[in-house]
Amino acid sequence: MRTARIASWQARQALDLAFDQDILGVVKEEEMATEVAEIDALIEEVDRELAAEAGAAGSRALRPFTDVERVRRSQRRAVRVALSRLDGGALAAGTRSEGEAA
């Protein structure tokens, strides 16, 4: 079997440059540096988002429920959610809740 020969010396030089180990190493290093920069940018973005969320959570924690009406509403809401979950569980199990029996 015969191998193909490159007739043009310019094509041969271009091919030699394309497969040069030094050039391939530089290209790989540039690709890795680009990838590292993208990863660093993503990490910085996540850090900024986490810091913003922590700041918002901290400001919410600093404002206690001082309004009596707000406290009552939140308690009623919690009881209502708990009761609705119990009713939903009873209906899913196939039993009737006390509210439906009356």
PDB file of C-alpha atoms in Angstrom:
ATOM      1  CA  MET A   1       0.000   0.000   0.000  1.00  0.00           C
ATOM      2  CA  ARG A   2       1.261   3.401  -0.852  1.00  0.00           C
ATOM      3  CA  THR A   3       0.850   6.488   1.281  1.00  0.00           C
ATOM      4  CA  ALA A   4      -0.333   9.751  -0.172  1.00  0.00           C
ATOM      5  CA  ARG A   5       2.309  12.331  -0.863  1.00  0.00           C
ATOM      6  CA  ILE A   6       1.862  16.045  -0.538  1.00  0.00           C
ATOM      7  CA  ALA A   7       3.064  17.644  -3.736  1.00  0.00           C
ATOM      8  CA  SER A   8       2.986  21.285  -2.670  1.00  0.00           C
ATOM      9  CA  TRP A   9       5.714  22.441  -0.299  1.00  0.00           C
ATOM     10  CA  GLN A  10       3.409  25.187   1.038  1.00  0.00           C
ATOM     11  CA  ALA A  11       0.795  22.599   1.947  1.00  0.00           C
ATOM     12  CA  ARG A  12       3.505  20.499   3.542  1.00  0.00           C
ATOM     13  CA  GLN A  13       4.686  23.440   5.677  1.00  0.00           C
ATOM     14  CA  ALA A  14       1.127  24.269   6.727  1.00  0.00           C
ATOM     15  CA  LEU A  15       0.556  20.649   7.690  1.00  0.00           C
ATOM     16  CA  ASP A  16       3.803  20.547   9.646  1.00  0.00           C
ATOM     17  CA  LEU A  17       2.762  23.686  11.532  1.00  0.00           C
ATOM     18  CA  ALA A  18      -0.655  22.203  12.270  1.00  0.00           C
ATOM     19  CA  PHE A  19       0.892  19.127  13.884  1.00  0.00           C
ATOM     20  CA  ASP A  20       3.787  20.892  15.627  1.00  0.00           C
ATOM     21  CA  GLN A  21       3.818  19.846  19.299  1.00  0.00           C
ATOM     22  CA  ASP A  22       4.791  23.302  20.543  1.00  0.00           C
ATOM     23  CA  ILE A  23       1.894  24.942  18.730  1.00  0.00           C
ATOM     24  CA  LEU A  24      -0.530  22.266  19.944  1.00  0.00           C
ATOM     25  CA  GLY A  25       0.680  22.834  23.508  1.00  0.00           C
ATOM     26  CA  VAL A  26       0.118  26.583  23.267  1.00  0.00           C
ATOM     27  CA  VAL A  27      -3.368  26.081  21.814  1.00  0.00           C
ATOM     28  CA  LYS A  28      -4.279  23.654  24.611  1.00  0.00           C
ATOM     29  CA  GLU A  29      -2.968  26.075  27.248  1.00  0.00           C
ATOM     30  CA  GLU A  30      -5.040  28.897  25.747  1.00  0.00           C
ATOM     31  CA  GLU A  31      -8.159  26.707  25.744  1.00  0.00           C
ATOM     32  CA  MET A  32      -7.538  25.725  29.363  1.00  0.00           C
ATOM     33  CA  ALA A  33      -6.989  29.351  30.371  1.00  0.00           C
ATOM     34  CA  THR A  34     -10.262  30.335  28.690  1.00  0.00           C
ATOM     35  CA  GLU A  35     -12.098  27.530  30.476  1.00  0.00           C
ATOM     36  CA  VAL A  36     -10.587  28.502  33.835  1.00  0.00           C
ATOM     37  CA  ALA A  37     -11.620  32.125  33.265  1.00  0.00           C
ATOM     38  CA  GLU A  38     -15.202  31.037  32.505  1.00  0.00           C
ATOM     39  CA  ILE A  39     -15.301  28.888  35.644  1.00  0.00           C
ATOM     40  CA  ASP A  40     -13.928  31.735  37.758  1.00  0.00           C
ATOM     41  CA  ALA A  41     -16.565  34.096  36.346  1.00  0.00           C
ATOM     42  CA  LEU A  42     -19.326  31.614  37.202  1.00  0.00           C
ATOM     43  CA  ILE A  43     -17.977  31.170  40.732  1.00  0.00           C
ATOM     44  CA  GLU A  44     -17.848  34.941  41.241  1.00  0.00           C
ATOM     45  CA  GLU A  45     -21.430  35.270  39.974  1.00  0.00           C
ATOM     46  CA  VAL A  46     -22.624  32.574  42.385  1.00  0.00           C
ATOM     47  CA  ASP A  47     -20.746  34.241  45.250  1.00  0.00           C
ATOM     48  CA  ARG A  48     -22.450  37.570  44.456  1.00  0.00           C
ATOM     49  CA  GLU A  49     -25.873  35.903  44.353  1.00  0.00           C
ATOM     50  CA  LEU A  50     -25.243  34.117  47.653  1.00  0.00           C
ATOM     51  CA  ALA A  51     -24.076  37.339  49.279  1.00  0.00           C
ATOM     52  CA  ALA A  52     -27.198  39.143  48.042  1.00  0.00           C
ATOM     53  CA  GLU A  53     -29.445  36.375  49.375  1.00  0.00           C
ATOM     54  CA  ALA A  54     -27.634  36.367  52.714  1.00  0.00           C
ATOM     55  CA  GLY A  55     -28.062  40.127  52.982  1.00  0.00           C
ATOM     56  CA  ALA A  56     -31.769  39.865  52.213  1.00  0.00           C
ATOM     57  CA  ALA A  57     -32.208  37.043  54.722  1.00  0.00           C
ATOM     58  CA  GLY A  58     -30.306  39.024  57.339  1.00  0.00           C
ATOM     59  CA  SER A  59     -32.502  42.069  56.885  1.00  0.00           C
ATOM     60  CA  ARG A  60     -35.616  39.901  57.174  1.00  0.00           C
ATOM     61  CA  ALA A  61     -34.299  38.329  60.379  1.00  0.00           C
ATOM     62  CA  LEU A  62     -33.669  41.749  61.909  1.00  0.00           C
ATOM     63  CA  ARG A  63     -37.342  42.746  61.581  1.00  0.00           C
ATOM     64  CA  PRO A  64     -39.248  40.772  64.200  1.00  0.00           C
ATOM     65  CA  PHE A  65     -43.014  40.564  64.215  1.00  0.00           C
ATOM     66  CA  THR A  66     -43.900  43.582  66.319  1.00  0.00           C
ATOM     67  CA  ASP A  67     -47.339  44.070  64.862  1.00  0.00           C
ATOM     68  CA  VAL A  68     -49.916  41.995  66.750  1.00  0.00           C
ATOM     69  CA  GLU A  69     -52.126  41.666  63.679  1.00  0.00           C
ATOM     70  CA  ARG A  70     -49.263  40.288  61.603  1.00  0.00           C
ATOM     71  CA  VAL A  71     -48.504  37.716  64.288  1.00  0.00           C
ATOM     72  CA  ARG A  72     -52.153  36.617  64.427  1.00  0.00           C
ATOM     73  CA  ARG A  73     -52.386  36.402  60.650  1.00  0.00           C
ATOM     74  CA  SER A  74     -49.243  34.316  60.409  1.00  0.00           C
ATOM     75  CA  GLN A  75     -50.504  31.961  63.120  1.00  0.00           C
ATOM     76  CA  ARG A  76     -53.897  31.584  61.411  1.00  0.00           C
ATOM     77  CA  ARG A  77     -52.155  30.972  58.107  1.00  0.00           C
ATOM     78  CA  ALA A  78     -49.974  28.262  59.651  1.00  0.00           C
ATOM     79  CA  VAL A  79     -53.003  26.556  61.210  1.00  0.00           C
ATOM     80  CA  ARG A  80     -54.939  26.790  57.935  1.00  0.00           C
ATOM     81  CA  VAL A  81     -52.065  25.224  55.982  1.00  0.00           C
ATOM     82  CA  ALA A  82     -51.703  22.423  58.532  1.00  0.00           C
ATOM     83  CA  LEU A  83     -55.442  21.676  58.437  1.00  0.00           C
ATOM     84  CA  SER A  84     -55.543  21.710  54.656  1.00  0.00           C
ATOM     85  CA  ARG A  85     -52.692  19.220  54.565  1.00  0.00           C
ATOM     86  CA  LEU A  86     -54.524  16.974  57.011  1.00  0.00           C
ATOM     87  CA  ASP A  87     -57.743  17.168  54.957  1.00  0.00           C
ATOM     88  CA  GLY A  88     -55.798  16.458  51.779  1.00  0.00           C
ATOM     89  CA  GLY A  89     -54.209  13.410  53.377  1.00  0.00           C
ATOM     90  CA  ALA A  90     -57.592  12.134  54.598  1.00  0.00           C
ATOM     91  CA  LEU A  91     -59.124  12.559  51.145  1.00  0.00           C
ATOM     92  CA  ALA A  92     -56.189  10.835  49.503  1.00  0.00           C
ATOM     93  CA  ALA A  93     -56.583   7.901  51.900  1.00  0.00           C
ATOM     94  CA  GLY A  94     -60.259   7.582  50.966  1.00  0.00           C
ATOM     95  CA  THR A  95     -61.742   8.611  54.305  1.00  0.00           C
ATOM     96  CA  ARG A  96     -64.059  11.500  54.927  1.00  0.00           C
ATOM     97  CA  SER A  97     -62.875  14.364  57.065  1.00  0.00           C
ATOM     98  CA  GLU A  98     -64.927  15.646  59.991  1.00  0.00           C
ATOM     99  CA  GLY A  99     -65.811  18.793  58.084  1.00  0.00           C
ATOM    100  CA  GLU A 100     -67.498  16.801  55.314  1.00  0.00           C
ATOM    101  CA  ALA A 101     -69.414  14.533  57.733  1.00  0.00           C
ATOM    102  CA  ALA A 102     -71.175  17.464  59.405  1.00  0.00           C
TER     103      ALA A 102
END
